[in-house]
CSV table of C-alpha atoms in Angstrom, one decimal:
chain,number,residue,atom,x,y,z
Z,1,MET,CA,2.8,10.1,46.4
Z,2,GLY,CA,2.3,8.6,49.8
Z,3,SER,CA,-0.6,6.4,48.8
Z,4,LYS,CA,-0.5,2.6,48.8
Z,5,ASP,CA,-0.7,2.6,45.0
Z,6,PHE,CA,2.3,4.9,44.5
Z,7,PRO,CA,4.9,2.1,44.1
Z,8,ARG,CA,2.6,0.3,41.6
Z,9,MET,CA,2.0,3.5,39.6
Z,10,VAL,CA,5.8,4.2,39.3
Z,11,PHE,CA,6.6,0.6,38.6
Z,12,GLU,CA,4.0,0.1,35.8
Z,13,LYS,CA,5.0,3.4,34.2
Z,14,VAL,CA,8.7,2.8,34.2
Z,15,TYR,CA,9.1,-0.9,33.9
Z,16,THR,CA,5.9,-2.0,32.0
Z,17,GLN,CA,4.4,0.8,29.9
Z,18,ASP,CA,7.7,2.5,28.8
Z,19,ILE,CA,9.3,-0.8,28.0
Z,20,ALA,CA,6.3,-2.0,26.0
Z,21,ARG,CA,6.5,1.3,24.0
Z,22,LEU,CA,10.2,0.6,23.3
Z,23,ARG,CA,9.4,-2.9,22.1
Z,24,SER,CA,6.9,-1.5,19.6
Z,25,MET,CA,9.8,0.2,17.8
Z,26,LYS,CA,10.7,-2.8,15.7
Z,27,ASP,CA,13.6,-1.3,13.8
Z,28,MET,CA,15.5,-0.8,17.1
Z,29,TRP,CA,15.6,-4.6,17.8
Z,30,LYS,CA,16.5,-6.0,14.4
Z,31,THR,CA,20.1,-6.8,15.5
Z,32,ARG,CA,19.7,-7.0,19.3
Z,33,LYS,CA,17.5,-8.6,21.9
Z,34,PRO,CA,14.4,-6.6,22.8
Z,35,PRO,CA,13.8,-5.7,26.4
Z,36,GLU,CA,11.3,-7.7,28.5
Z,37,PRO,CA,8.7,-5.7,30.4
Z,38,LEU,CA,8.1,-6.7,34.1
Z,39,ASN,CA,4.7,-7.7,35.5
Z,40,PHE,CA,3.7,-6.0,38.7
Z,41,GLU,CA,1.2,-8.6,39.8
Z,42,GLU,CA,3.6,-11.5,39.5
Z,43,LEU,CA,6.5,-9.6,41.2
Z,44,SER,CA,4.5,-8.2,44.1
Z,45,HIS,CA,3.1,-11.7,44.8
Z,46,GLU,CA,6.6,-13.3,44.6
Z,47,ALA,CA,8.1,-10.5,46.8
Z,48,LEU,CA,5.8,-11.5,49.8
Z,49,THR,CA,8.3,-14.3,50.5
Z,50,VAL,CA,11.3,-12.0,50.6
Z,51,SER,CA,12.9,-11.3,54.0
Z,52,LEU,CA,12.3,-7.9,55.4
Z,53,ASP,CA,16.0,-7.3,56.1
Z,54,ILE,CA,17.1,-8.0,52.5
Z,55,ALA,CA,18.1,-4.3,52.1
Z,56,GLN,CA,20.8,-4.9,54.8
Z,57,GLN,CA,22.5,-7.6,52.7
Z,58,ASP,CA,24.3,-5.0,50.6
Z,59,GLN,CA,27.1,-7.3,49.4
Z,60,SER,CA,24.9,-10.0,47.9
Z,61,THR,CA,23.3,-9.8,44.4
Z,62,TRP,CA,19.6,-9.6,44.8
Z,63,THR,CA,17.1,-11.6,42.8
Z,64,LEU,CA,14.3,-10.0,40.7
Z,65,ALA,CA,11.8,-10.4,43.5
Z,66,GLU,CA,14.3,-9.0,46.1
Z,67,ASN,CA,15.0,-6.0,43.9
Z,68,TYR,CA,11.3,-5.3,43.7
Z,69,ALA,CA,10.9,-5.6,47.5
Z,70,VAL,CA,13.7,-3.1,48.1
Z,71,PHE,CA,12.3,-0.8,45.4
Z,72,ALA,CA,8.8,-0.8,47.0
Z,73,SER,CA,10.2,-0.4,50.5
Z,74,SER,CA,12.5,2.5,49.6
Z,75,LEU,CA,9.7,4.3,47.8
Z,76,GLU,CA,7.5,4.1,51.0
Z,77,ARG,CA,10.4,5.4,53.1
Z,78,LEU,CA,11.1,8.3,50.7
Z,79,SER,CA,7.4,9.2,50.6
Z,80,ASP,CA,7.3,9.4,54.4
Z,81,ARG,CA,10.3,11.7,54.4
Z,82,LEU,CA,8.7,14.0,51.9
Z,83,LYS,CA,5.6,14.2,54.0
Z,84,GLN,CA,7.5,15.2,57.1
Z,85,GLU,CA,9.5,17.9,55.2
Z,86,GLU,CA,6.4,19.4,53.6
Z,87,ALA,CA,5.5,20.9,57.0
Z,88,THR,CA,8.7,22.8,57.4
Z,89,ALA,CA,10.0,23.6,53.9
Z,90,GLU,CA,9.8,22.8,50.3
Z,91,PRO,CA,10.4,19.0,50.0
Z,92,ILE,CA,13.6,18.2,48.1
Z,93,LEU,CA,15.2,14.8,47.7
Z,94,SER,CA,18.8,14.5,46.5
Z,95,PHE,CA,20.9,11.4,46.1
Z,96,ASP,CA,23.7,10.7,48.6
Z,97,LYS,CA,25.6,7.5,48.6
Z,98,ASP,CA,25.6,7.5,52.4
Z,99,ASP,CA,21.8,8.0,52.5
Z,100,LYS,CA,20.4,4.5,52.9
Z,101,ASP,CA,16.9,5.3,51.6
Z,102,THR,CA,18.1,6.9,48.4
Z,103,LEU,CA,20.8,4.3,47.9
Z,104,ASP,CA,18.3,1.5,48.2
Z,105,PHE,CA,16.0,3.2,45.7
Z,106,VAL,CA,18.9,3.8,43.1
Z,107,ALA,CA,20.3,0.2,43.5
Z,108,ALA,CA,17.0,-1.5,43.2
Z,109,SER,CA,15.8,0.7,40.3
Z,110,ALA,CA,19.0,0.2,38.4
Z,111,ASN,CA,19.0,-3.6,38.9
Z,112,LEU,CA,15.4,-3.8,37.7
Z,113,ARG,CA,16.2,-2.0,34.5
Z,114,SER,CA,19.3,-4.1,34.0
Z,115,ILE,CA,17.2,-7.3,34.2
Z,116,ILE,CA,14.8,-5.9,31.6
Z,117,PHE,CA,17.7,-5.3,29.1
Z,118,GLY,CA,19.6,-8.5,30.0
Z,119,ILE,CA,22.5,-6.6,31.8
Z,120,GLU,CA,24.4,-8.1,34.7
Z,121,THR,CA,23.1,-6.8,38.0
Z,122,LYS,CA,25.3,-5.5,40.8
Z,123,SER,CA,25.2,-5.7,44.6
Z,124,GLU,CA,24.3,-2.5,46.5
Z,125,PHE,CA,27.9,-2.3,47.7
Z,126,GLU,CA,29.2,-2.3,44.2
Z,127,ILE,CA,26.6,0.3,43.1
Z,128,LYS,CA,27.6,2.5,46.0
Z,129,GLN,CA,31.2,2.4,44.9
Z,130,ILE,CA,30.3,3.2,41.3
Z,131,ALA,CA,28.0,6.1,42.2
Z,132,GLY,CA,30.5,7.5,44.7
Z,133,ASN,CA,33.2,7.7,42.0
Z,134,ILE,CA,31.1,8.8,39.1
Z,135,ILE,CA,29.2,11.8,40.4
Z,136,PRO,CA,32.2,14.0,41.4
Z,137,ALA,CA,34.1,13.0,38.2
Z,138,ILE,CA,31.2,14.0,36.0
Z,139,ALA,CA,30.7,17.3,37.7
Z,140,THR,CA,34.3,18.4,37.7
Z,141,THR,CA,35.3,17.0,34.3
Z,142,ASN,CA,32.3,18.4,32.5
Z,143,ALA,CA,32.8,21.8,34.1
Z,144,ALA,CA,36.4,22.0,33.0
Z,145,THR,CA,35.8,20.7,29.5
Z,146,ALA,CA,32.8,23.0,28.9
Z,147,SER,CA,34.8,26.1,30.0
Z,148,LEU,CA,37.7,25.1,27.7
Z,149,CYS,CA,35.4,24.6,24.8
Z,150,VAL,CA,33.8,28.0,25.3
Z,151,LEU,CA,37.2,29.7,25.4
Z,152,GLN,CA,38.2,28.1,22.1
Z,153,ALA,CA,34.8,28.8,20.6
Z,154,LEU,CA,35.2,32.5,21.3
Z,155,LYS,CA,38.3,32.5,19.1
Z,156,VAL,CA,36.4,30.9,16.3
Z,157,LEU,CA,33.6,33.4,16.5
Z,158,LYS,CA,36.1,36.3,16.4
Z,159,ASP,CA,37.6,34.8,13.3
Z,160,GLU,CA,40.9,34.1,15.1
Z,161,LEU,CA,41.2,30.5,14.2
Z,162,SER,CA,45.0,30.8,14.1
Z,163,LYS,CA,45.0,31.5,17.8
Z,164,ALA,CA,42.8,28.5,18.7
Z,165,SER,CA,44.5,25.5,20.1
Z,166,MET,CA,44.0,21.9,21.4
Z,167,VAL,CA,43.8,21.7,25.2
Z,168,PHE,CA,44.4,18.6,27.3
Z,169,LEU,CA,43.7,18.1,30.9
Z,170,GLU,CA,46.7,16.7,32.8
Z,171,ARG,CA,47.3,14.9,36.1
Z,172,SER,CA,50.2,17.1,37.2
Z,173,VAL,CA,51.2,19.1,40.3
Z,174,ASP,CA,52.6,21.9,38.2
Z,175,ARG,CA,49.7,22.5,35.8
Z,176,THR,CA,46.2,21.2,35.2
Z,177,ALA,CA,46.0,21.8,31.4
Z,178,ASN,CA,48.3,21.8,28.5
Z,179,SER,CA,47.8,23.1,25.0
Z,180,GLU,CA,49.1,22.5,21.5
Z,181,THR,CA,48.6,24.5,18.3
Z,182,LEU,CA,46.2,23.3,15.7
Z,183,GLN,CA,47.6,21.0,13.1
Z,184,PRO,CA,46.5,20.9,9.4
Z,185,PRO,CA,44.6,17.8,8.4
Z,186,LYS,CA,46.7,14.8,7.3
Z,187,PRO,CA,45.7,13.5,3.9
Z,188,ASN,CA,46.3,9.9,4.9
Z,189,CYS,CA,44.1,10.2,8.1
Z,190,ALA,CA,40.7,8.5,7.8
Z,191,VAL,CA,39.2,11.1,10.1
Z,192,CYS,CA,40.7,14.5,9.7
Z,193,SER,CA,41.4,14.2,6.0
Z,194,VAL,CA,37.6,14.1,5.1
Z,195,VAL,CA,36.4,17.3,3.4
Z,196,TYR,CA,32.9,18.5,4.2
Z,197,SER,CA,30.6,20.6,2.0
Z,198,THR,CA,26.9,21.4,1.6
Z,199,LEU,CA,24.7,20.4,-1.4
Z,200,GLU,CA,21.4,22.1,-2.2
Z,201,VAL,CA,19.1,19.5,-3.6
Z,202,ASP,CA,15.5,19.3,-4.7
Z,203,THR,CA,15.1,15.7,-3.5
Z,204,SER,CA,11.8,15.3,-5.4
Z,205,ARG,CA,13.5,15.9,-8.7
Z,206,ALA,CA,17.2,15.2,-8.4
Z,207,THR,CA,18.3,11.7,-9.4
Z,208,LEU,CA,21.5,10.0,-8.5
Z,209,VAL,CA,22.8,10.3,-12.1
Z,210,ASP,CA,22.4,14.1,-11.8
Z,211,PHE,CA,24.7,14.0,-8.7
Z,212,VAL,CA,27.3,11.7,-10.3
Z,213,SER,CA,27.4,13.9,-13.4
Z,214,SER,CA,27.9,17.0,-11.4
Z,215,LEU,CA,30.8,15.4,-9.6
Z,216,ARG,CA,32.5,14.6,-12.9
Z,217,GLU,CA,31.8,17.8,-14.7
Z,218,GLN,CA,32.3,20.4,-11.9
Z,219,LEU,CA,34.7,18.7,-9.5
Z,220,GLY,CA,36.7,16.7,-12.0
Z,221,TYR,CA,36.1,13.2,-10.8
Z,222,GLY,CA,36.9,10.3,-13.1
Z,223,GLU,CA,35.0,7.1,-13.8
Z,224,GLU,CA,36.2,5.3,-10.6
Z,225,LEU,CA,34.2,6.7,-7.8
Z,226,SER,CA,31.6,5.5,-5.3
Z,227,VAL,CA,28.7,7.2,-3.6
Z,228,SER,CA,27.2,6.0,-0.2
Z,229,SER,CA,24.8,7.2,2.4
Z,230,ASP,CA,23.4,5.9,5.7
Z,231,VAL,CA,21.6,3.0,3.9
Z,232,GLY,CA,24.8,1.8,2.2
Z,233,ILE,CA,26.5,2.0,-1.2
Z,234,LEU,CA,24.3,3.8,-3.7
Z,235,TYR,CA,26.7,3.8,-6.7
Z,236,ASP,CA,30.0,2.4,-7.9
Z,237,PRO,CA,31.2,1.4,-11.4
Z,238,GLU,CA,29.7,-2.1,-10.8
Z,239,LEU,CA,26.5,-0.9,-9.2
Z,240,ASP,CA,24.5,1.4,-11.5
Z,241,ASP,CA,21.0,0.2,-10.7
Z,242,ASN,CA,20.1,3.4,-8.7
Z,243,LEU,CA,21.3,6.0,-11.2
Z,244,ASP,CA,17.7,6.8,-12.4
Z,245,LYS,CA,16.2,6.9,-8.9
Z,246,ARG,CA,15.4,10.2,-7.2
Z,247,PHE,CA,17.0,11.2,-4.0
Z,248,SER,CA,13.6,10.8,-2.2
Z,249,GLU,CA,13.4,7.2,-3.4
Z,250,LEU,CA,16.9,6.4,-2.0
Z,251,GLY,CA,16.0,7.8,1.4
Z,252,ILE,CA,18.1,10.9,1.0
Z,253,LYS,CA,16.5,13.9,2.5
Z,254,GLY,CA,17.3,17.1,4.3
Z,255,ASP,CA,20.1,16.8,6.9
Z,256,SER,CA,21.2,13.5,5.4
Z,257,PHE,CA,24.9,12.9,4.5
Z,258,VAL,CA,26.3,11.5,1.2
Z,259,THR,CA,29.9,10.3,1.1
Z,260,VAL,CA,31.9,10.3,-2.2
Z,261,VAL,CA,35.0,8.1,-2.4
Z,262,ASP,CA,37.5,8.5,-5.2
Z,263,ASP,CA,38.7,5.0,-6.3
Z,264,GLU,CA,41.2,6.1,-8.9
Z,265,ASP,CA,44.5,4.3,-8.7
Z,266,GLU,CA,46.7,7.3,-9.4
Z,267,SER,CA,46.6,10.1,-6.8
Z,268,PRO,CA,43.0,9.7,-5.6
Z,269,ARG,CA,41.2,12.5,-3.7
Z,270,VAL,CA,40.3,12.3,0.0
Z,271,ASN,CA,36.8,11.4,0.9
Z,272,VAL,CA,34.1,14.2,0.6
Z,273,VAL,CA,31.0,14.2,2.8
Z,274,PHE,CA,28.1,16.4,1.5
Z,275,ALA,CA,25.4,17.6,3.9
Z,276,ILE,CA,22.1,17.6,2.0
Z,277,SER,CA,20.2,20.9,2.2
Z,278,GLU,CA,16.7,20.2,0.9
Z,279,GLN,CA,15.4,23.1,-1.3
Z,280,SER,CA,12.6,23.6,-3.7
Z,281,LEU,CA,14.2,24.2,-7.1
Z,282,PRO,CA,11.4,24.3,-9.7
Z,283,ALA,CA,12.2,23.6,-13.4
Z,284,PRO,CA,13.9,24.7,-15.5
Z,285,ALA,CA,16.5,25.2,-12.7
Z,286,ALA,CA,18.9,22.3,-12.1
Z,287,PRO,CA,17.7,20.0,-9.4
Z,288,ILE,CA,21.1,20.1,-7.7
Z,289,THR,CA,23.0,23.3,-6.9
Z,290,ALA,CA,26.6,22.2,-6.5
Z,291,PRO,CA,28.9,24.3,-4.3
Z,292,PRO,CA,31.5,26.5,-5.9
Z,293,ALA,CA,34.6,24.5,-7.0
Z,294,PHE,CA,36.8,23.9,-4.0
Z,295,ASP,CA,40.1,22.2,-3.5
Z,296,ILE,CA,40.0,18.6,-2.6
Z,297,PRO,CA,43.4,17.3,-1.3
Z,298,ARG,CA,44.9,14.2,-2.8
Z,299,ARG,CA,45.9,11.2,-0.8
Z,300,PRO,CA,49.6,10.7,-0.6
Z,301,LYS,CA,51.1,7.7,-2.3
Z,302,PRO,CA,51.9,4.9,0.0
Z,303,THR,CA,55.5,4.5,0.7
Z,304,GLN,CA,57.2,1.4,-0.7
Z,305,PRO,CA,59.3,-0.6,1.7
Z,306,VAL,CA,63.0,-0.3,1.0
Z,307,ARG,CA,64.9,-3.5,0.7
Z,308,PRO,CA,68.0,-3.5,2.9
Z,309,THR,CA,71.2,-3.4,1.0
Z,310,THR,CA,74.4,-5.2,2.1
Z,311,PRO,CA,77.1,-2.6,3.1
Z,312,GLU,CA,80.4,-2.9,1.3
Z,313,PRO,CA,82.5,-4.0,4.3
Z,314,ILE,CA,80.0,-6.8,5.0
Z,315,ALA,CA,80.1,-7.8,1.3
Z,316,ALA,CA,83.9,-7.9,1.3
Z,317,THR,CA,83.9,-10.0,4.5
Z,318,ALA,CA,81.4,-12.4,3.0
Z,319,ALA,CA,83.5,-12.8,-0.2
Z,320,ALA,CA,86.6,-13.4,1.9
Z,321,ALA,CA,84.8,-16.0,4.0
Z,322,ALA,CA,83.6,-17.7,0.8
Z,323,ALA,CA,87.1,-17.8,-0.6
Z,324,THR,CA,88.4,-19.2,2.7
Z,325,ASN,CA,85.7,-21.7,2.8
Z,326,GLY,CA,86.6,-22.9,-0.7
Z,327,THR,CA,90.2,-23.4,0.2
Z,328,ALA,CA,89.3,-25.2,3.4
Z,329,ALA,CA,87.0,-27.4,1.4
Z,330,HIS,CA,89.8,-28.2,-1.0
Z,331,ASP,CA,92.2,-29.1,1.9
Z,332,HIS,CA,89.5,-31.1,3.5
Z,333,ALA,CA,89.1,-33.2,0.3
Z,334,LEU,CA,92.9,-33.7,0.1
Z,335,THR,CA,93.2,-34.9,3.7
Z,336,ASN,CA,89.9,-36.9,3.9
Z,337,GLY,CA,89.1,-34.9,6.9
Z,338,SER,CA,92.2,-35.9,8.8
Z,339,GLY,CA,95.3,-33.8,9.4
Z,340,LYS,CA,97.3,-35.7,6.8
Z,341,ARG,CA,97.1,-34.9,3.1
Z,342,LYS,CA,96.5,-37.5,0.4
Z,343,ARG,CA,99.5,-39.0,-1.4
Z,344,ALA,CA,100.1,-37.5,-4.8
Z,345,ALA,CA,100.3,-39.7,-7.9
Z,346,ASP,CA,104.1,-40.0,-7.6
Z,347,ASP,CA,103.9,-40.9,-4.0
Z,348,ALA,CA,101.4,-43.6,-4.8
Z,349,GLY,CA,103.8,-45.0,-7.5
Z,350,SER,CA,106.8,-45.2,-5.3
Z,351,GLY,CA,104.7,-46.8,-2.6
Z,352,GLU,CA,103.7,-49.6,-4.9
Z,353,GLU,CA,107.4,-50.3,-5.8
Z,354,GLU,CA,108.3,-50.4,-2.2
Z,355,GLU,CA,105.5,-52.9,-1.6
Z,356,ALA,CA,106.8,-55.2,-4.4
Z,357,ARG,CA,110.3,-55.2,-3.0
Z,358,LYS,CA,109.0,-56.2,0.4
Z,359,LYS,CA,107.1,-59.1,-1.1
Z,360,GLY,CA,110.3,-60.2,-3.0
Z,361,ARG,CA,112.3,-60.3,0.1
Z,362,ILE,CA,109.7,-62.3,2.0
Z,363,GLY,CA,109.7,-64.8,-0.9
Z,364,GLU,CA,113.5,-65.2,-0.8
Z,365,ARG,CA,113.5,-65.8,3.0
Z,366,ALA,CA,110.8,-68.4,2.6
Z,367,ALA,CA,112.9,-70.3,-0.1
Z,368,MET,CA,116.1,-70.2,2.1
Z,369,ASP,CA,114.1,-71.5,5.1
Z,370,ALA,CA,112.8,-74.4,2.9
Z,371,GLU,CA,116.4,-75.4,1.9
């Protein structure tokens, strides 16, 4: 520290060598973009054109070269401060959002790493706001949460689980925490309904068929079940290719987890997760030591939606309305939609006679006029 090569040493260690090591782990980057290491020579040459007062522009988002320039400048300033403090006391540097030197270093360092991983960079002003809010929150929340966890853990260690409770922090003037008694697992919950157990296995001898057979013989599982691990589904009624494979061939070893799902239609069990404890179980001992029989809760049957029924008063009203509508329709047919009803057959007959009499009278008048 304090030498001209110090910024280069820190930069190449953090942003070149460590990133190159991360890139070499091919499995980490199968589904995401790998980080891009930075080149010190290129950046230092490009930074020569950066203005010296770039660190004062705290509300603008710096470029890659500008971030490097602030990074190198802040390291030199912090090194000089350590040298001065060495003469009087043990040199200690601590972050303070109002300390310009440490803030410049944190902002530039964070932005350089963000660029490596393709993360959006922030201005120094934004970083100052984030850092100012995060640090006190982490300290106080972690302290409160850790103390509450210890208090509940003591009850578990004393075998006083009935006295343990769930505790919640609250934003209230009256109280800072609230508690609630522990609730039993809900069989229809995908998280708390899962049953956990330990399975002693000789992974070099045990096969998947040994495990499936023990599930059926000792725990009472039926034909419809599936077995999965971190690598995916290992067995189900339509996938039996792995039954003869040993656990070691399937990637199952000590501290691995195997999940059993009951797929029966009628009253299936909740999921069971077995933690694999790798043991040496030489023949003629069984390669799998199943745990003693334990109770596995059943999933509740899904509730069927109830079709709404029409209450009797509504049904009676509907029937009356239908009857009324029928009468109205009949009246409408008789009146042709007008207020007057149609003439009946008798009325129609008398009307025709009246019409004939009128025609006869008109004929008689015409004859008299002609004479």
